[in-house]
mmCIF file of N, CA and C in Angstrom:
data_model
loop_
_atom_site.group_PDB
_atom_site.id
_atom_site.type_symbol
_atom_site.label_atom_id
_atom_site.label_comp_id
_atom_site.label_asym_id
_atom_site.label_seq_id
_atom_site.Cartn_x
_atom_site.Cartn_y
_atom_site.Cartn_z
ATOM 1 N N UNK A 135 0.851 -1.167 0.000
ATOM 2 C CA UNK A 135 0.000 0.000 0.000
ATOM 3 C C UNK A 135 0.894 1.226 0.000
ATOM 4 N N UNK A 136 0.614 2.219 -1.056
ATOM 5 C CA UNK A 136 1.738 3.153 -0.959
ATOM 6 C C UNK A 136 0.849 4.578 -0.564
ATOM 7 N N UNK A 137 1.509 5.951 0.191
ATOM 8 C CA UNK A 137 0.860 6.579 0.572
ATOM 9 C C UNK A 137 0.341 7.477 -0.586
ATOM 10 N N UNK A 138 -0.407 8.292 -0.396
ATOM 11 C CA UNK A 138 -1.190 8.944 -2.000
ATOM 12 C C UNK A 138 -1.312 10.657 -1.221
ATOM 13 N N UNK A 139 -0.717 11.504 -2.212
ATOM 14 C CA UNK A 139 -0.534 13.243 -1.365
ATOM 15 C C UNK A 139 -2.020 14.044 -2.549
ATOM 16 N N UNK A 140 -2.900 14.332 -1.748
ATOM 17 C CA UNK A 140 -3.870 14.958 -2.860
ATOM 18 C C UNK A 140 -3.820 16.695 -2.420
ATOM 19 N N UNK A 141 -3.718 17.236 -3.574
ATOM 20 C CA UNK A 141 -3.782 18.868 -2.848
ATOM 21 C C UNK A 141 -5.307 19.038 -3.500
ATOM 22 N N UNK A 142 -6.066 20.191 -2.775
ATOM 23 C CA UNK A 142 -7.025 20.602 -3.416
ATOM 24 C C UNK A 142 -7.239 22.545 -3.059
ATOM 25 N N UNK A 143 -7.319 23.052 -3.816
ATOM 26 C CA UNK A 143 -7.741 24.578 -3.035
ATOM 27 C C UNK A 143 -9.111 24.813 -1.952
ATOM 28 N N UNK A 144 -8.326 25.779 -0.907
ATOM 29 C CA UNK A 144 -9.958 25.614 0.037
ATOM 30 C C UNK A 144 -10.765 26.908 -0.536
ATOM 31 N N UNK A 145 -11.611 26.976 -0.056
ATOM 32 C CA UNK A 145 -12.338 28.300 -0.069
ATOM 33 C C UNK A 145 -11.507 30.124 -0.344
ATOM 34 N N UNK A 146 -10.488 30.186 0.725
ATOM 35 C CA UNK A 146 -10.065 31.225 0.980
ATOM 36 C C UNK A 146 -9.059 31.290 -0.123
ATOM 37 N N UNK A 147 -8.811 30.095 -1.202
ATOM 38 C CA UNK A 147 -7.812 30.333 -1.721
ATOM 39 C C UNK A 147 -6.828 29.985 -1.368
ATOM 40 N N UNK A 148 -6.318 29.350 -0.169
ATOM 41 C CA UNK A 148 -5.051 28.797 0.048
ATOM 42 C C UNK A 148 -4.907 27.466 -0.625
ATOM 43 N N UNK A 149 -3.626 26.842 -0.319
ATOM 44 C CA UNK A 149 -3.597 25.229 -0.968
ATOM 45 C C UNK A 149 -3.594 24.761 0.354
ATOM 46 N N UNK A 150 -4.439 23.198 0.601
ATOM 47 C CA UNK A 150 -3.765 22.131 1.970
ATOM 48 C C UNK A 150 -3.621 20.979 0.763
ATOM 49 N N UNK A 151 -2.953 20.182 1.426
ATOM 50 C CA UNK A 151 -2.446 19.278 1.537
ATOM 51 C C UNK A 151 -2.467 17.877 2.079
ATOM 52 N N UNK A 152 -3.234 17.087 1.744
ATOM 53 C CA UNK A 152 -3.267 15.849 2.496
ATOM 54 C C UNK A 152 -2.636 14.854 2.390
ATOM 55 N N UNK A 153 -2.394 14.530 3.378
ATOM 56 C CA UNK A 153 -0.865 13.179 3.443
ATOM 57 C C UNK A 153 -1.246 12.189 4.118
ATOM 58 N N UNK A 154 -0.982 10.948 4.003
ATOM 59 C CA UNK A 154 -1.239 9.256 4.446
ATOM 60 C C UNK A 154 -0.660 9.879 6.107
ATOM 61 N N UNK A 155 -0.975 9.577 7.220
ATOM 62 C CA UNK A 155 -0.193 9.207 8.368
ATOM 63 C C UNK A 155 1.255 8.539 8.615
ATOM 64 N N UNK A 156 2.076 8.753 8.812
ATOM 65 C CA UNK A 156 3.390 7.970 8.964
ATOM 66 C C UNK A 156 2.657 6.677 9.992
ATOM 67 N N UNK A 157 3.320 5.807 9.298
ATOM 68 C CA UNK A 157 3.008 4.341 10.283
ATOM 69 C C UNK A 157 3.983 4.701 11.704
ATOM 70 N N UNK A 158 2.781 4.402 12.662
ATOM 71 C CA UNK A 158 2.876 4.221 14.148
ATOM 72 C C UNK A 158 4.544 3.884 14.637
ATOM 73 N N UNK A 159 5.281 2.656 14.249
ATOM 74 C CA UNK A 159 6.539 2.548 14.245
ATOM 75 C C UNK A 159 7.269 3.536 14.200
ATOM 76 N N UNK A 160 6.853 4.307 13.179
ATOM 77 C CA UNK A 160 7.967 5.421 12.914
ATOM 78 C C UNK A 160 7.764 6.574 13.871
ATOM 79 N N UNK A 161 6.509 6.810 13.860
ATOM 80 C CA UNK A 161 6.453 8.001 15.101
ATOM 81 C C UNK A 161 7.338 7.679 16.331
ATOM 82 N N UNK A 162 6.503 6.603 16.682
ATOM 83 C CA UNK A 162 7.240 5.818 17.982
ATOM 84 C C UNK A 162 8.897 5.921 18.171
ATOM 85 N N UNK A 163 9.057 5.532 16.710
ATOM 86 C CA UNK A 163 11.067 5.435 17.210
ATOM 87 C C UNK A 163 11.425 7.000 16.866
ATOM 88 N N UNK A 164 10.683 7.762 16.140
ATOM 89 C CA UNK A 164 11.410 8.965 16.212
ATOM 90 C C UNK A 164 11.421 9.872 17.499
ATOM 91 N N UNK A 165 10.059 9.460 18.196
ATOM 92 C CA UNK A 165 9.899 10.229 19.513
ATOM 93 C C UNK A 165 11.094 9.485 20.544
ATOM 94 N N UNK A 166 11.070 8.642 20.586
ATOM 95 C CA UNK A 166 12.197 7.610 20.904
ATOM 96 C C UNK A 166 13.879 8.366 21.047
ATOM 97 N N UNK A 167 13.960 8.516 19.564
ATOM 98 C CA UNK A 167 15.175 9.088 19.645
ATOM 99 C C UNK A 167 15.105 10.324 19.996
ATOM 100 N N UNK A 168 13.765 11.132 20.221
ATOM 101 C CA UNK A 168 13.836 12.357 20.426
ATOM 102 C C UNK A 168 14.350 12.716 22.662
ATOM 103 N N UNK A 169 13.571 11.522 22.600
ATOM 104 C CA UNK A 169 13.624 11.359 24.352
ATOM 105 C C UNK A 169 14.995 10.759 24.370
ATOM 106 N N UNK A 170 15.386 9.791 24.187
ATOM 107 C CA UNK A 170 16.864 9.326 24.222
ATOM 108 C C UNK A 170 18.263 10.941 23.802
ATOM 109 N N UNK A 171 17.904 11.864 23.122
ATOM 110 C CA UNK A 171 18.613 13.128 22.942
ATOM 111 C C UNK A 171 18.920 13.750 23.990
ATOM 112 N N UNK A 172 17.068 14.187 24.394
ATOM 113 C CA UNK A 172 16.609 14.823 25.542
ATOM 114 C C UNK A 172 17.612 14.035 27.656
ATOM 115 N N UNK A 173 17.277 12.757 27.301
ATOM 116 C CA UNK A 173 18.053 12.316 28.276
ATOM 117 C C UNK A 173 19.185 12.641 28.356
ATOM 118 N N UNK A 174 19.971 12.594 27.312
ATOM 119 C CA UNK A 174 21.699 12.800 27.277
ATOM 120 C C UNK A 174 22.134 14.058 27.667
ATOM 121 N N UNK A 175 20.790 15.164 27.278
ATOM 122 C CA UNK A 175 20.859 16.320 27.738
ATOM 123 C C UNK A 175 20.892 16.596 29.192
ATOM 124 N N UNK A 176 20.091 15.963 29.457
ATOM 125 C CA UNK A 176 19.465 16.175 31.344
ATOM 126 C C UNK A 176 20.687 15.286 32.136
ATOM 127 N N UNK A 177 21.493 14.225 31.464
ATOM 128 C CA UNK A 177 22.424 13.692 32.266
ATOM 129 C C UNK A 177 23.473 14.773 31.943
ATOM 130 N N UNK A 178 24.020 15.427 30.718
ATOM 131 C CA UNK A 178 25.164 16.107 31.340
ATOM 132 C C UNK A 178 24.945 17.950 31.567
ATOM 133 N N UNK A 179 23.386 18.033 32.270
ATOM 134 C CA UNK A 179 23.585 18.792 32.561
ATOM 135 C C UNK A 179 23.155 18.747 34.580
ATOM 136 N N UNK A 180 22.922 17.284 34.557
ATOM 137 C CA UNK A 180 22.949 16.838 35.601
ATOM 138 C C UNK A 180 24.343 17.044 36.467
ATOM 139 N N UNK A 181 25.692 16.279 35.526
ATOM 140 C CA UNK A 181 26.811 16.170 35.637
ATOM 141 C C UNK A 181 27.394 17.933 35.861
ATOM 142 N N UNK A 182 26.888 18.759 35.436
ATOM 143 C CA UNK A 182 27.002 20.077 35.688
ATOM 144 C C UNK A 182 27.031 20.518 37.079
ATOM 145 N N UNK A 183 25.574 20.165 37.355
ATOM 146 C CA UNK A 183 25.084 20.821 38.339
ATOM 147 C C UNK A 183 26.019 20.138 39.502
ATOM 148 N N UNK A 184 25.728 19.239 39.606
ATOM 149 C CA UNK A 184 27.161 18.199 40.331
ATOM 150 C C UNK A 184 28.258 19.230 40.976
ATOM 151 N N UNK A 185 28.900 19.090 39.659
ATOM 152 C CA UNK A 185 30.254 20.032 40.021
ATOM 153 C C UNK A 185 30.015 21.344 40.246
ATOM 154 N N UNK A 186 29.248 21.981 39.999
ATOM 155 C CA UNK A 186 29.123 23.515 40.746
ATOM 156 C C UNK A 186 28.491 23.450 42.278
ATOM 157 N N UNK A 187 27.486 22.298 42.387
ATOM 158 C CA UNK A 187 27.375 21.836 43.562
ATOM 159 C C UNK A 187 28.481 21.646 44.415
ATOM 160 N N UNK A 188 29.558 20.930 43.621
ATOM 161 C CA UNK A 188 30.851 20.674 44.753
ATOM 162 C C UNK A 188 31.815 22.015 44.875
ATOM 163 N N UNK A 189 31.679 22.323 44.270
ATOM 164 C CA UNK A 189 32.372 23.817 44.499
ATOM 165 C C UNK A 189 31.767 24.928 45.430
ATOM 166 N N UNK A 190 30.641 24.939 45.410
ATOM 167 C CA UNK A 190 29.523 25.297 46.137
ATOM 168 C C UNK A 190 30.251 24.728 47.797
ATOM 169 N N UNK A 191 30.328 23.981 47.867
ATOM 170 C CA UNK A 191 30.261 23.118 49.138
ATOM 171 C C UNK A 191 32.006 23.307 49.772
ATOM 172 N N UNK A 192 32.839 22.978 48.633
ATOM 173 C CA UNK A 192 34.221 23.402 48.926
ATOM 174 C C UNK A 192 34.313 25.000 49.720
ATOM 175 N N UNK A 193 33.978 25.659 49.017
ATOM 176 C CA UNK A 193 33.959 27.506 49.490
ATOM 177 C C UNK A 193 33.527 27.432 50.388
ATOM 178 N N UNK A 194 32.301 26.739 50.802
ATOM 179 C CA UNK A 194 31.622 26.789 51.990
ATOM 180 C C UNK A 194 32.000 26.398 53.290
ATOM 181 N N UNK A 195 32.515 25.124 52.816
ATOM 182 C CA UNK A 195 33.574 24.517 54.219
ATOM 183 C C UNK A 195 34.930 24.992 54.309
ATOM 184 N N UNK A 196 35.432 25.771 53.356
ATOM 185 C CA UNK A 196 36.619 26.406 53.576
ATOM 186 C C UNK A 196 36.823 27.330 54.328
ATOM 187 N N UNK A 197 35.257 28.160 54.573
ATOM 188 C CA UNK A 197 35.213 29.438 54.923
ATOM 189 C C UNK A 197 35.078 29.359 56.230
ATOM 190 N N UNK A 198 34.466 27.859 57.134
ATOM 191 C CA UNK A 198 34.156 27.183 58.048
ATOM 192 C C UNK A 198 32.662 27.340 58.014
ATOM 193 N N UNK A 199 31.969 27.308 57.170
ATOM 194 C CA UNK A 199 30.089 26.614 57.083
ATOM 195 C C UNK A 199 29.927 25.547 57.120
ATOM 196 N N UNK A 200 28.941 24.892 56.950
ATOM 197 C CA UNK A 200 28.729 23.571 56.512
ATOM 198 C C UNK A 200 28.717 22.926 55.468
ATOM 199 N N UNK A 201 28.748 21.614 54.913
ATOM 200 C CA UNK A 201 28.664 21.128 53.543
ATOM 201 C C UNK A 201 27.323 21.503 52.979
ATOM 202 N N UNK A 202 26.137 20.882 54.024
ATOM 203 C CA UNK A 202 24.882 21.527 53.210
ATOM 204 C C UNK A 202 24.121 22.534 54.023
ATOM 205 N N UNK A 203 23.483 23.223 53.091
ATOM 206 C CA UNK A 203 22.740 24.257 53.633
ATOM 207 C C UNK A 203 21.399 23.657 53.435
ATOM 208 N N UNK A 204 20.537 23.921 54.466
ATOM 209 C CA UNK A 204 18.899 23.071 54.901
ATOM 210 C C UNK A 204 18.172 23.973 53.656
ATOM 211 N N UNK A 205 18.444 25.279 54.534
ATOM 212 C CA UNK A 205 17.614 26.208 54.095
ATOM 213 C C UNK A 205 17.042 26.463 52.657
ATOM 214 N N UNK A 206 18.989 26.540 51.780
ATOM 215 C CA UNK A 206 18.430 26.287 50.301
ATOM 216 C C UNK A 206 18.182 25.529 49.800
ATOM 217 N N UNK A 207 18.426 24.094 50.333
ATOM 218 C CA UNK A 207 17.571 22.465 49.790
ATOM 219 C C UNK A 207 16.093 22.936 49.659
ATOM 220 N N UNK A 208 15.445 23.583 50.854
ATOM 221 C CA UNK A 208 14.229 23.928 51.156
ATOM 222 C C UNK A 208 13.897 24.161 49.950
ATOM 223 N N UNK A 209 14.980 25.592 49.795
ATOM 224 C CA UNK A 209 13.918 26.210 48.066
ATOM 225 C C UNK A 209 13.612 25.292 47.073
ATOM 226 N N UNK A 210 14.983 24.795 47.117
ATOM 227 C CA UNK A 210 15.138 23.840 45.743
ATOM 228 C C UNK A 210 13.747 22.870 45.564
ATOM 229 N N UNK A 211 13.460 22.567 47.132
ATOM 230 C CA UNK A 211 12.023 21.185 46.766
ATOM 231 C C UNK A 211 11.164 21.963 46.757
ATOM 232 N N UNK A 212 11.008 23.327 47.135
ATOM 233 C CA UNK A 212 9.875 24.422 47.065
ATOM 234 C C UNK A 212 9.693 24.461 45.222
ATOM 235 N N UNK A 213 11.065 25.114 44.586
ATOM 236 C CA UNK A 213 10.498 25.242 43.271
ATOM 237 C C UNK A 213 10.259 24.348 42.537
ATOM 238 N N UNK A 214 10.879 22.983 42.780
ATOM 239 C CA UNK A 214 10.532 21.938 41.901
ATOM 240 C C UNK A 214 9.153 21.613 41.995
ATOM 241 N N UNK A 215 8.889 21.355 43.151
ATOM 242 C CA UNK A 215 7.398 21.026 43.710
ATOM 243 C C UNK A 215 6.396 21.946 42.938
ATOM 244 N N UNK A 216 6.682 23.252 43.132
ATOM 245 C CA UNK A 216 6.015 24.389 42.120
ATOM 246 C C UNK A 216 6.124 23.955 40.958
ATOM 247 N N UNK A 217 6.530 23.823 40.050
ATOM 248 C CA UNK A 217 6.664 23.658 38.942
ATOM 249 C C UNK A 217 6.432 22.169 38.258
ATOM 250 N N UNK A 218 6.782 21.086 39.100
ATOM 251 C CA UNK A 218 6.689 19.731 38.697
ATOM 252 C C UNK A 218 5.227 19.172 39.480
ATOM 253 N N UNK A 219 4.642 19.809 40.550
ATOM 254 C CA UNK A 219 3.799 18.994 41.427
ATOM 255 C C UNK A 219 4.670 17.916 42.042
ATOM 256 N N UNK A 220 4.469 16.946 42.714
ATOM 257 C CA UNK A 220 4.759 15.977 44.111
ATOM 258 C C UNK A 220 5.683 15.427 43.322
ATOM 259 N N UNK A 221 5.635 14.572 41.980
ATOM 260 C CA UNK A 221 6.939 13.824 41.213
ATOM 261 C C UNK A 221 8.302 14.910 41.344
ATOM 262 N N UNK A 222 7.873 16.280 41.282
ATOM 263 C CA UNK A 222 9.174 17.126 40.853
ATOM 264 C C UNK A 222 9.781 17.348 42.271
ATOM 265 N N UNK A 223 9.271 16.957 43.432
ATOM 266 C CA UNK A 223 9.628 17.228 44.495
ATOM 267 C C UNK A 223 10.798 16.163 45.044
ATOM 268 N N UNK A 224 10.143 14.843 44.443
ATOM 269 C CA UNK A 224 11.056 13.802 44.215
ATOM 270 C C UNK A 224 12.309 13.779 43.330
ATOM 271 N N UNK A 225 12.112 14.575 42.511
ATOM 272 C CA UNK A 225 13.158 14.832 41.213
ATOM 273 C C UNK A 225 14.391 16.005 42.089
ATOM 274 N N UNK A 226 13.735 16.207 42.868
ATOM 275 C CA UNK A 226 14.788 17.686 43.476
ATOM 276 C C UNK A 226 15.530 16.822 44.552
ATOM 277 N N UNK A 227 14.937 15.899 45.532
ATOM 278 C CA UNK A 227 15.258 15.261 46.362
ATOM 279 C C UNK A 227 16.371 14.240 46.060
ATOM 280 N N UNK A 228 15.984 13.699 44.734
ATOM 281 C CA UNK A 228 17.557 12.912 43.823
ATOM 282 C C UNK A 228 18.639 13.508 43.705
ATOM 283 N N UNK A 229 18.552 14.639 42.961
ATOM 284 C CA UNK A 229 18.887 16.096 42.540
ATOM 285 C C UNK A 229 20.243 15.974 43.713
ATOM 286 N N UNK A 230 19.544 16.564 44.759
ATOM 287 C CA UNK A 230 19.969 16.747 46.296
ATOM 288 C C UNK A 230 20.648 16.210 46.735
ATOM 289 N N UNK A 231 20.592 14.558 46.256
ATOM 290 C CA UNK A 231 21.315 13.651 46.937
ATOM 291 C C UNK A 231 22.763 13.080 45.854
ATOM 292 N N UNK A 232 22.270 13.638 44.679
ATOM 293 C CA UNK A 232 23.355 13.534 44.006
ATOM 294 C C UNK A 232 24.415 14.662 43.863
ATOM 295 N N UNK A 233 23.953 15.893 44.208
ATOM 296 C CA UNK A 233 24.978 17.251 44.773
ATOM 297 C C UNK A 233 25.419 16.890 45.132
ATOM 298 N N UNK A 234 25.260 15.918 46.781
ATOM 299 C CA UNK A 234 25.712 15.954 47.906
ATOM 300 C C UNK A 234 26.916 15.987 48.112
ATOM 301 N N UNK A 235 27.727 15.330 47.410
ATOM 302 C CA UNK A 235 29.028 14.609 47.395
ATOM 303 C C UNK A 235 29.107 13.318 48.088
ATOM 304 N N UNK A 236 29.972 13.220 48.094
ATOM 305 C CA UNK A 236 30.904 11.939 49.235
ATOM 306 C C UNK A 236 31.484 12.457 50.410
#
């Protein structure tokens, strides 16, 4: 079965265009690779946050503070939570624990 493209003029004078659907497979693996991109993104900008996290934490204990601060964890699950609802609160709490260091 091969797909068939029919144009016709509408009313207003423009042209559309009608096209067969791409078979399901293909959507599927292109969204696929679109999320598999998207991941690679969020891991190295995960890996980012990391290291400014540890630097963060170095200055801090150098200066004689503590490694973590409560207070701005607080925000951090405040805005995720804002923005993600209860999953994003969890997402900040990973987040958090992967700053942390060693």
């Amino acid at each position: 079965m091969s797909a068939t493209t029919t144009s016709s003029t509408a009313p207003t004078g423009t042209r559309t265009s009608t096209q067969a659907d791409p078979a399901p497979e293909a959507v599927i693996d292109a969204e696929r690779a679109r999320i598999d991109a998207l991941d690679a993104r969020i891991v190295a900008l995960v890996r980012d946050r990391m290291e400014v996290s540890e630097n963060i934490q170095r200055v801090r204990i150098d200066s004689g503070g503590r490694r973590v601060h409560l207070a701005r964890e607080m925000q951090i699950l405040d805005h995720y939570s804002t923005e993600l609802g209860g999953p994003g609160r969890e997402l900040a709490r990973t987040l958090l624990r992967l700053c942390r260091g060693h």
